[in-house]
Amino acid sequence: MSLISVSHLIYKYNHQDTQNALDNITFNVDEGEWLSIIGPNGSGKSTLVKAIDGLIHINNENSVLINGQSYNKNANQIRSQIGMVFQNPDNQFIASTVEDDVAFGLENRNIDFNKMKTIVEQSLKLVGMYEYRDSKPENLSGGQKQRVALAGIISLKPRIILLDEATSMLDPNGKISMLNLIRKIKQKFHLTIISVTHDVNEVEYSNQTLILKHGKIINKAPSKRILLDANLLWKNGLDIPFYRKLIYQLKQKKIHVPSSIVSEKELLKWVIQSSLMT
Amino acid sequence: MGDSIVFNDVNFSYHSNDLSHQALKDINLKIPYHSFTAIVGKTGSGKSTLVQQINGLLKPTSGTVMVGNSIISNKTPDKKLFKLRKKVGIVFQFPEHQLFEDTVLKDVCFGPKNIGYNDNDVMTLAEKSLQVVDFPKRLYDQSPFNLSGGQMRRVAIAGVLAMNPKILILDEPTAGLDQIGKRSIMNLIYNLYCKRNLTIIMVTHQMSDVSDYADHVIVMNNGKMVKMTTPRLLFENYNLVLHNNLRMPEVVNFAYHLKQNGVSFSKIPLNIKELTTLIVNKLHR
Ligand SMILES: Nc1ncnc2c1ncn2[C@@H]1O[C@H](COP(=O)(O)OP(=O)(O)OP(=O)(O)O)[C@@H](O)[C@H]1O
Ligand SMILES: Nc1ncnc2c1ncn2[C@@H]1O[C@H](COP(=O)(O)OP(=O)(O)OP(=O)(O)O)[C@@H](O)[C@H]1O
Ligand SMILES: [Mg+2]
Ligand SMILES: [Mg+2]
């Protein structure tokens, strides 16, 4: 049985809407997987992760099952296993200081005070925000908010982490270090990750990728394969890995790069060798 | 004097009594009108705080900001800033922070109406702005809060464009936009700069946007302005990039690796066209 199972999921925000925000979505995510969800603005990515997080009401309760359980019958049990970082971190903060905010989720879990303090401290240190523990969350910079939101989720050690463009406002090094951090804790605790993103570099961290468009699944395949398919990405208005763009530009100038080249490193090596040979 | 934005010894603290936590420290800079200036720097370095000084949303704790002939200081009353705000449009980092009306269309109309355009012009400006940001027409009557993240971003940008600002400030305008959206919004901004002669100030984490579009770049670090320079000089200076927690654009990074491996060139390519030409020349020699 898959850890997350979505089947024939249909969702509309309003009865009178002519278009479904989610239109007959079916896919599974196995434990330990990292799934990327990509697609144009308004294609339904956030709606889909909200459905998996149990935040929107779904008519057919069996269309979203977490570990075989539905939100209708086992909401509390599921909720304790899932954590989500929202697209807008402002929607996530509850408490009036960073420290209390991270502690908030833990407070409902019968953990003793000292242990809780340690976990909060550790989580904030992991994301590099410990020195801001006394700040008000709403007074942080954009990237700082995203880091604190992530700390709040990490502290709960959920089995499944949903990330809705959770690194969109980080500086480029910060983005890499957050993604590496997520990869590390994923491996350590055997977590399952779903991340919504517009950034191909983030897609590279995942093993599966799902493309949404107009609320429908256009494709779902191993991320490696999707990232290689520049045509598919281009056709659906998605970002293309840098080295693919460069290969395309070179081709326009009648320079044909061997099709065996499937990474920036390999392209670099090929250019170096070819130019030193001439 | 009347044709630039000048910061004179600007200090700023969010807690006016506590100068140990200054968000801006001793900023002195001059941004000429009709230029395209990128502002880069690590998370929390003060970029958003800096740009909000330019239309008086935040006023310097000490020092002055001059925008053309308007002066903003600690003592400037808000009512004196009305004229300035007509001229300086700012798209916030979080679009939710500037949306508030109950429909998208009303929201975009608010700005031009507020600065005195007549009803006909207001509607024309609003509809045109929503069109240029590719916002779907079927959602004009939707609440701006019941939209996807990228759709909200587009409404926020349209709302500012509809006011026809002379100085356009954008705080990470493409965060959350899809690829086509990113490209078309950047082209739109670049066109406003080239063809309509606007002054553009853009906060960004996208190093390729800096090298592709900007003619000046300001590097912020820990509340201080480390450097104001050109994208070329910035990306030619490996240490400057490294020490301020920035990264090279992918193109420049690729070129550096070529150079390290014996493929020499005199001028660093800044965009993919330049890099392609460089490689083509190397291979065809
Ligand atoms: N609260 C809401 N009420 C009504 N419609 C909504 C609401 N939130 C989203 N929608 C609509 O549902 C569709 C899907 O939105 P969703 O937020 O899932 O898109 P997304 O893929 O996450 O886009 P983005 O990349 O812009 O974040 C869009 O057309 C949007 O306008
Ligand atoms: N309203 C506020 N009240 C108090 N402190 C604030 C407020 N807004 C920002 N700060 C602090 O001021 C500093 C500069 O923040 P600013 O938002 O200007 O950073 P930034 O460079 O825009 O960062 P990012 O790239 O993450 O958006 C940060 O340390 C931040 O925590
Ligand atoms: Mg979204
Ligand atoms: Mg900011």
XYZ file of C-alpha atoms and ligand atoms in Angstrom:
627
model
C 0.000 0.000 0.000
C 1.259 3.458 -0.838
C 1.714 5.995 1.932
C -0.234 8.636 0.029
C -2.929 7.600 -2.358
C -4.947 10.099 -4.372
C -7.637 8.682 -6.601
C -10.117 10.423 -8.862
C -9.835 13.566 -6.795
C -12.105 16.330 -8.002
C -12.314 19.735 -6.365
C -14.055 23.028 -7.051
C -13.758 26.086 -4.827
C -17.311 27.239 -5.641
C -20.323 25.395 -6.960
C -20.757 27.834 -9.792
C -17.137 27.508 -11.014
C -17.036 26.212 -14.559
C -13.560 24.772 -14.155
C -12.479 22.258 -11.559
C -9.403 23.344 -9.605
C -8.533 19.637 -9.466
C -9.886 17.471 -12.200
C -9.810 13.736 -11.658
C -6.365 13.430 -10.109
C -4.953 9.978 -9.462
C -1.449 9.107 -8.235
C 0.409 7.423 -5.398
C 3.436 8.334 -3.345
C 5.395 5.605 -1.608
C 7.092 6.005 1.717
C 10.556 7.538 1.376
C 9.838 9.197 -1.963
C 10.392 12.856 -2.811
C 7.781 14.025 -5.293
C 7.978 17.384 -7.073
C 4.793 19.020 -8.286
C 5.328 21.515 -11.083
C 2.990 23.428 -13.367
C 1.919 26.910 -14.413
C 0.339 29.478 -12.074
C -3.197 28.522 -11.186
C -2.798 24.907 -12.316
C -3.874 23.521 -8.940
C -0.588 22.739 -7.180
C -1.428 24.437 -3.884
C -4.966 23.070 -3.977
C -3.571 19.567 -4.373
C -1.187 19.797 -1.431
C -3.926 21.391 0.661
C -6.102 18.381 -0.130
C -3.324 16.044 0.996
C -2.952 18.114 4.168
C -6.676 17.793 4.817
C -7.260 21.539 4.598
C -10.067 21.479 2.072
C -13.261 19.545 2.169
C -13.446 16.738 -0.334
C -16.721 15.132 -1.326
C -15.460 11.621 -1.808
C -13.548 10.881 1.362
C -11.704 7.987 -0.231
C -10.067 10.112 -2.889
C -7.287 11.096 -0.460
C -5.915 8.330 1.732
C -2.888 8.623 3.964
C -1.569 5.247 4.969
C -4.953 3.867 4.007
C -6.842 6.241 6.290
C -9.204 9.041 5.336
C -9.517 12.476 6.906
C -13.190 11.863 7.568
C -12.500 9.022 9.942
C -8.948 9.523 11.180
C -8.143 13.213 10.858
C -6.193 13.526 14.101
C -4.154 10.448 13.469
C -3.216 11.648 9.982
C -2.519 15.220 11.057
C 0.092 14.118 13.550
C 2.037 12.583 10.670
C 1.913 15.437 8.167
C 3.471 18.884 8.213
C 3.106 21.539 5.549
C 5.048 24.727 4.822
C 2.583 27.126 3.184
C 3.222 29.158 0.058
C 2.753 32.308 2.129
C 4.511 31.809 5.478
C 2.405 34.608 7.018
C -0.547 32.216 6.930
C 1.363 29.811 9.096
C 2.446 31.852 12.088
C 0.339 31.742 15.205
C 2.416 32.859 18.170
C 3.940 36.265 18.880
C 7.575 35.194 18.993
C 9.574 32.943 16.716
C 10.391 30.610 19.600
C 6.771 30.268 20.748
C 5.685 29.727 17.213
C 7.960 26.746 16.745
C 6.964 25.478 20.197
C 3.256 25.808 19.412
C 2.999 22.630 17.397
C 4.856 20.684 20.054
C 2.694 21.877 22.904
C -0.189 19.616 21.934
C 2.033 16.610 22.065
C 2.614 15.934 25.729
C 6.333 16.544 25.552
C 7.961 17.761 28.748
C 9.005 21.375 28.887
C 12.763 20.907 28.854
C 12.682 18.495 25.974
C 10.449 20.873 24.066
C 12.876 23.709 24.623
C 15.701 21.568 23.300
C 13.779 20.604 20.176
C 12.830 24.226 19.474
C 16.417 25.309 19.908
C 17.722 22.541 17.666
C 15.192 23.232 14.924
C 15.888 26.962 14.907
C 19.614 26.332 14.818
C 19.240 23.939 11.894
C 17.612 26.670 9.795
C 19.962 29.374 11.082
C 17.296 31.394 12.911
C 18.099 30.807 16.575
C 19.331 34.348 17.112
C 15.897 35.601 16.046
C 14.025 33.493 18.614
C 12.578 36.546 20.370
C 11.490 38.357 17.203
C 7.911 38.627 16.077
C 7.388 36.344 13.086
C 5.612 39.066 11.122
C 8.635 41.340 11.543
C 11.040 39.008 9.787
C 12.327 39.404 6.259
C 10.794 37.219 3.544
C 13.512 34.597 3.562
C 13.693 34.554 7.365
C 9.966 33.794 7.518
C 10.423 30.822 5.232
C 13.221 29.481 7.406
C 11.142 29.762 10.569
C 8.154 28.120 8.885
C 10.390 25.205 7.960
C 11.756 24.984 11.526
C 8.192 24.730 12.821
C 7.571 21.712 10.643
C 10.934 20.019 11.222
C 10.461 20.251 14.984
C 7.381 18.039 14.732
C 9.301 15.273 12.970
C 6.353 14.387 10.769
C 6.425 11.354 8.539
C 5.354 13.415 5.524
C 6.465 16.973 4.743
C 4.592 19.083 2.192
C 6.494 22.110 0.899
C 4.525 24.689 -1.104
C 7.209 26.859 -2.734
C 8.913 26.861 0.621
C 12.229 28.205 -0.682
C 10.920 30.825 -3.125
C 12.266 33.818 -1.196
C 15.582 32.472 -0.037
C 18.849 33.798 -1.363
C 20.554 31.347 -3.738
C 22.950 29.913 -1.142
C 20.206 29.801 1.458
C 18.040 27.869 -0.960
C 20.706 25.251 -1.499
C 21.415 24.903 2.191
C 17.703 24.518 3.026
C 17.251 21.894 0.316
C 20.321 20.024 1.532
C 18.935 20.190 5.044
C 15.621 18.742 3.899
C 17.414 15.990 2.027
C 19.470 15.203 5.106
C 16.558 14.921 7.501
C 14.588 13.017 4.894
C 17.309 10.397 4.736
C 17.869 10.318 8.459
C 14.223 9.825 9.386
C 13.101 8.148 6.178
C 10.590 10.929 5.459
C 8.327 11.330 2.481
C 8.429 14.731 0.800
C 6.151 16.494 -1.644
C 7.453 19.816 -2.882
C 5.672 22.305 -5.126
C 8.122 24.465 -7.022
C 8.845 26.555 -10.113
C 12.571 25.943 -9.790
C 14.247 23.163 -11.829
C 17.152 23.065 -9.429
C 14.736 22.081 -6.690
C 13.175 19.407 -8.917
C 16.597 17.775 -9.104
C 16.347 16.850 -5.430
C 13.243 14.740 -6.025
C 12.921 11.280 -7.488
C 9.449 11.643 -8.985
C 7.845 14.609 -10.711
C 4.220 15.330 -11.446
C 3.175 17.998 -13.930
C -0.171 19.715 -13.415
C -1.991 21.896 -15.897
C -5.569 23.197 -15.651
C -6.102 20.923 -12.677
C -5.134 17.777 -14.591
C -2.071 15.565 -14.491
C -0.117 15.983 -17.713
C 2.659 13.639 -16.763
C 4.193 11.767 -13.853
C 7.593 10.172 -14.199
C 11.003 9.918 -12.568
C 12.400 13.438 -12.174
C 15.522 12.519 -14.112
C 13.449 11.635 -17.124
C 11.281 14.744 -16.919
C 14.308 17.009 -16.580
C 15.815 15.479 -19.709
C 12.677 16.089 -21.724
C 13.253 19.717 -22.669
C 10.408 19.530 -25.170
C 7.887 18.455 -22.578
C 9.041 21.185 -20.193
C 9.060 23.860 -22.874
C 5.666 22.880 -24.232
C 4.147 23.243 -20.789
C 5.828 26.546 -20.056
C 8.188 25.120 -17.436
C 11.742 25.953 -16.554
C 14.476 23.990 -18.335
C 17.843 23.041 -16.781
C 20.543 25.537 -17.710
C 22.775 23.086 -19.574
C 19.811 22.079 -21.769
C 19.240 25.699 -22.733
C 22.900 25.993 -23.625
C 22.813 22.824 -25.735
C 19.800 24.258 -27.558
C 21.586 27.562 -28.236
C 24.643 25.708 -29.520
C 22.464 23.624 -31.800
C 21.054 26.837 -33.283
C 24.650 27.670 -34.204
C 25.110 24.255 -35.822
C 27.138 22.803 -32.997
C 25.857 19.372 -32.167
C 26.461 18.195 -28.663
C 26.356 14.375 -28.335
C 23.024 13.184 -26.982
C 24.831 11.127 -24.351
C 25.439 14.336 -22.412
C 22.906 14.561 -19.607
C 24.374 16.959 -17.057
C 26.072 20.318 -16.780
C 29.296 18.624 -15.695
C 29.376 16.444 -18.782
C 28.648 19.386 -21.048
C 31.429 21.368 -19.441
C 33.864 18.502 -19.904
C 32.835 18.108 -23.534
C 33.263 21.815 -24.308
C 36.673 21.870 -22.623
C 37.897 18.808 -24.495
C 36.531 19.916 -27.852
C 37.940 23.415 -27.605
C 41.370 22.302 -26.491
C 41.486 19.829 -29.363
C 40.926 22.412 -32.098
C 20.145 67.198 -8.319
C 16.592 66.824 -9.532
C 17.340 63.736 -11.567
C 18.360 61.058 -9.126
C 17.596 59.223 -5.915
C 20.117 60.056 -3.227
C 20.621 58.507 0.205
C 22.596 60.691 2.597
C 23.906 58.948 5.724
C 20.741 56.937 6.080
C 20.337 54.861 9.213
C 17.201 52.973 9.974
C 16.003 50.957 12.916
C 12.603 49.282 13.240
C 12.795 49.914 16.987
C 13.621 53.578 16.989
C 15.163 53.510 20.443
C 17.400 50.508 19.812
C 20.332 51.317 17.576
C 22.003 47.976 18.170
C 19.557 46.350 15.765
C 19.830 48.666 12.829
C 18.325 47.378 9.600
C 20.213 50.042 7.590
C 23.608 51.462 8.516
C 25.202 54.571 7.042
C 23.799 54.198 3.572
C 25.126 56.666 1.020
C 24.187 56.084 -2.566
C 22.962 57.712 -5.729
C 20.690 56.047 -8.254
C 20.382 58.040 -11.476
C 16.931 58.418 -13.008
C 16.202 56.209 -16.034
C 18.567 53.501 -14.864
C 17.867 49.864 -14.028
C 19.301 49.051 -10.625
C 19.272 45.603 -9.061
C 19.596 45.141 -5.311
C 21.072 41.865 -4.124
C 22.155 40.357 -0.834
C 21.488 37.617 1.604
C 18.187 37.053 3.387
C 17.724 39.740 6.042
C 20.450 42.010 4.663
C 18.091 44.998 4.403
C 16.951 45.053 0.776
C 13.231 45.391 1.441
C 13.912 47.945 4.152
C 16.071 49.966 1.762
C 13.547 50.195 -1.056
C 10.720 51.199 1.264
C 12.651 54.366 2.126
C 12.274 55.564 -1.440
C 8.583 56.362 -1.240
C 8.537 57.159 2.447
C 6.736 54.007 3.585
C 9.608 53.837 6.017
C 11.416 57.037 6.960
C 15.084 57.145 7.866
C 15.777 57.156 11.602
C 18.566 59.563 10.737
C 19.826 60.986 7.448
C 17.806 61.886 4.369
C 16.529 60.345 1.188
C 16.059 62.623 -1.807
C 13.922 61.601 -4.730
C 14.362 64.298 -7.328
C 13.428 67.423 -5.426
C 11.492 65.718 -2.638
C 13.282 65.177 0.627
C 12.320 62.462 3.075
C 13.581 62.612 6.616
C 12.432 61.479 9.994
C 10.337 64.616 10.299
C 8.599 64.579 6.926
C 4.827 64.406 7.545
C 2.895 61.786 5.555
C 0.737 64.353 3.807
C 3.842 65.726 2.150
C 4.520 62.333 0.662
C 1.360 62.123 -1.435
C 2.961 63.659 -4.500
C 5.957 61.403 -4.169
C 3.816 58.287 -3.938
C 2.170 59.259 -7.215
C 5.561 59.091 -8.815
C 7.080 56.084 -7.044
C 5.273 52.755 -7.367
C 6.308 49.818 -5.245
C 5.447 46.153 -5.696
C 5.913 44.441 -2.343
C 7.690 41.194 -1.718
C 4.433 39.658 -0.466
C 1.594 40.544 -2.831
C -0.926 39.956 -0.037
C 0.466 43.033 1.668
C -0.888 45.315 -0.990
C -4.184 43.699 -1.932
C -7.287 44.682 -0.019
C -10.328 45.388 -2.210
C -13.064 42.787 -2.614
C -12.522 42.149 -6.308
C -9.437 41.983 -8.489
C -10.657 44.734 -10.807
C -11.496 47.105 -7.943
C -8.114 46.444 -6.461
C -6.275 47.436 -9.616
C -8.535 50.490 -10.027
C -7.784 51.728 -6.534
C -4.361 53.213 -7.258
C -5.156 55.282 -10.354
C -8.454 56.436 -8.810
C -6.701 57.506 -5.639
C -4.241 59.695 -7.503
C -6.987 61.451 -9.418
C -7.521 59.796 -12.792
C -11.120 60.070 -14.024
C -13.374 57.017 -14.014
C -12.949 56.253 -17.714
C -9.183 56.413 -17.581
C -9.136 54.364 -14.397
C -10.982 51.492 -16.060
C -8.817 51.635 -19.179
C -5.624 51.687 -17.143
C -6.750 48.840 -14.927
C -7.856 46.570 -17.731
C -4.745 47.253 -19.746
C -2.497 46.523 -16.780
C -4.257 43.246 -16.040
C -3.825 42.311 -19.677
C -0.100 43.008 -19.801
C 0.485 40.757 -16.787
C -1.578 37.989 -18.462
C -4.171 37.848 -15.743
C -7.170 35.701 -16.807
C -10.246 37.794 -17.522
C -12.629 35.260 -15.990
C -11.172 36.085 -12.577
C -11.644 39.904 -12.662
C -14.529 39.721 -10.194
C -12.870 37.201 -7.921
C -11.641 38.299 -4.506
C -7.897 38.941 -4.781
C -7.384 36.659 -1.793
C -9.056 33.686 -3.472
C -6.364 33.370 -6.078
C -3.287 31.239 -6.552
C 0.035 32.721 -5.417
C 1.186 33.569 -8.933
C -2.181 35.109 -9.811
C -1.991 37.358 -6.725
C 1.496 38.448 -7.720
C 0.182 39.457 -11.142
C -2.641 41.505 -9.618
C -0.193 43.282 -7.323
C 2.067 44.161 -10.258
C -0.910 45.310 -12.353
C -2.107 47.535 -9.516
C 1.177 49.399 -9.466
C 1.546 49.597 -13.254
C -1.933 51.117 -13.512
C -0.662 54.187 -11.658
C 1.903 54.897 -14.365
C 4.744 55.478 -11.924
C 7.921 57.183 -13.115
C 9.956 55.185 -10.655
C 9.065 51.529 -10.398
C 10.308 49.547 -7.410
C 9.904 45.786 -7.481
C 10.717 43.574 -4.512
C 11.367 40.099 -5.924
C 8.698 40.534 -8.581
C 9.072 37.100 -10.137
C 9.037 34.977 -6.970
C 6.215 32.484 -7.360
C 5.654 33.143 -11.050
C 5.781 30.308 -13.525
C 8.461 30.265 -16.208
C 6.418 32.020 -18.871
C 5.250 34.549 -16.310
C 8.822 35.244 -15.171
C 9.994 35.803 -18.706
C 7.081 37.981 -19.735
C 7.141 40.107 -16.574
C 10.900 40.641 -16.938
C 10.438 41.620 -20.580
C 7.661 43.959 -19.584
C 9.821 45.619 -16.936
C 12.743 45.847 -19.315
C 10.535 47.481 -21.930
C 9.270 50.053 -19.452
C 12.891 50.878 -18.782
C 14.032 50.979 -22.432
C 11.014 52.420 -24.191
C 9.186 54.390 -21.533
C 12.308 55.578 -19.795
C 11.223 54.528 -16.332
C 13.613 54.235 -13.419
C 13.618 50.613 -12.297
C 14.807 49.395 -8.924
C 14.514 45.670 -8.457
C 15.321 43.507 -5.451
C 16.160 40.019 -6.614
C 17.765 36.720 -5.704
C 17.958 35.747 -9.381
C 21.525 36.452 -10.368
C 20.700 35.892 -14.028
C 18.163 38.720 -13.888
C 20.934 40.974 -12.620
C 23.274 40.069 -15.469
C 20.524 40.007 -18.112
C 18.764 43.284 -17.343
C 20.377 45.613 -14.821
C 22.879 48.359 -15.560
C 23.724 48.973 -11.891
C 23.764 46.654 -8.927
C 23.782 47.387 -5.213
C 25.193 44.720 -2.905
C 23.763 44.706 0.614
C 25.209 42.846 3.561
C 24.021 43.049 7.136
C 22.355 46.465 6.734
C 25.289 48.024 4.934
C 25.775 48.831 1.307
C 28.938 46.935 0.440
C 29.179 48.126 -3.111
C 27.354 49.831 -5.933
C 28.754 48.713 -9.258
C 27.824 47.238 -12.633
C 26.770 43.611 -13.089
C 29.916 42.989 -15.145
C 32.250 44.318 -12.475
C 30.369 42.448 -9.785
C 30.550 39.094 -11.519
C 34.167 39.617 -12.513
C 34.958 39.974 -8.842
C 34.833 36.460 -7.483
C 35.603 37.492 -3.909
C 32.933 40.170 -3.802
C 30.375 37.592 -4.843
C 31.645 34.969 -2.440
C 31.975 37.198 0.617
C 28.486 38.560 0.299
C 26.857 35.191 0.078
C 25.846 35.700 -3.542
C 26.275 33.278 -6.406
C 27.403 33.653 -9.958
C 24.695 33.496 -12.635
C 24.735 30.059 -14.266
C 26.266 31.468 -17.445
C 29.109 33.136 -15.581
C 29.654 30.075 -13.446
C 29.966 27.921 -16.561
C 32.433 30.368 -18.081
C 34.550 30.399 -14.922
C 34.829 26.630 -15.068
C 35.924 26.844 -18.690
C 38.583 29.338 -17.760
C 39.840 27.254 -14.848
C 40.310 24.410 -17.289
C 42.405 26.309 -19.765
C 39.752 27.712 -22.090
C 40.790 31.336 -22.030
C 38.786 34.448 -22.887
C 39.191 38.133 -22.186
C 35.656 39.212 -21.315
C 33.312 37.219 -19.118
C 30.073 36.341 -20.900
C 27.076 37.705 -19.006
C 24.232 36.012 -20.827
C 23.596 32.820 -22.716
C 24.022 34.479 -26.133
C 27.487 35.723 -25.177
C 28.424 32.335 -23.763
C 27.218 30.569 -26.902
C 29.263 32.897 -29.109
C 32.313 32.289 -26.965
C 31.974 28.508 -27.237
C 31.246 28.661 -30.971
C 34.412 30.691 -31.523
C 36.465 28.265 -29.487
C 35.167 25.259 -31.405
C 35.473 26.787 -34.851
C 38.992 27.986 -34.522
N -9.503 30.364 -2.069
C -9.849 30.231 -3.371
N -11.113 30.478 -3.779
C -11.472 30.337 -5.074
N -10.636 29.942 -6.058
C -9.353 29.686 -5.712
C -8.899 29.814 -4.359
N -7.584 29.487 -4.314
C -7.234 29.176 -5.590
N -8.290 29.301 -6.430
C -8.297 29.017 -7.871
O -8.013 27.647 -8.092
C -7.084 27.459 -9.155
C -5.877 26.685 -8.666
O -5.190 27.461 -7.685
P -3.882 26.965 -6.920
O -3.625 27.935 -5.825
O -4.032 25.543 -6.562
O -2.798 27.119 -8.092
P -1.223 26.877 -8.061
O -0.920 25.822 -9.068
O -0.760 26.654 -6.669
O -0.676 28.254 -8.647
P 0.601 29.174 -8.238
O 1.779 28.622 -8.978
O 0.231 30.510 -8.795
O 0.732 29.163 -6.759
C -6.757 28.854 -9.687
O -7.459 29.129 -10.857
C -7.198 29.803 -8.576
O -7.690 31.010 -9.084
N 8.752 45.123 10.568
C 9.933 44.788 11.094
N 10.178 44.957 12.412
C 11.365 44.629 12.963
N 12.416 44.129 12.275
C 12.241 43.941 10.951
C 11.016 44.257 10.287
N 11.140 43.968 8.975
C 12.393 43.490 8.822
N 13.069 43.473 10.001
C 14.458 43.032 10.209
O 15.311 43.893 9.489
C 16.343 43.175 8.823
C 16.299 43.481 7.329
O 15.090 42.954 6.796
P 14.670 43.111 5.260
O 13.250 42.661 5.182
O 15.000 44.462 4.784
O 15.646 42.019 4.594
P 15.759 41.559 3.073
O 17.143 41.854 2.618
O 14.646 42.126 2.281
O 15.609 39.966 3.215
P 14.850 38.875 2.281
O 15.741 38.593 1.119
O 14.751 37.674 3.180
O 13.513 39.422 1.918
C 16.112 41.703 9.157
O 17.008 41.304 10.170
C 14.682 41.638 9.647
O 14.519 40.640 10.640
Mg 0.395 27.786 -5.336
Mg 12.940 41.282 1.456
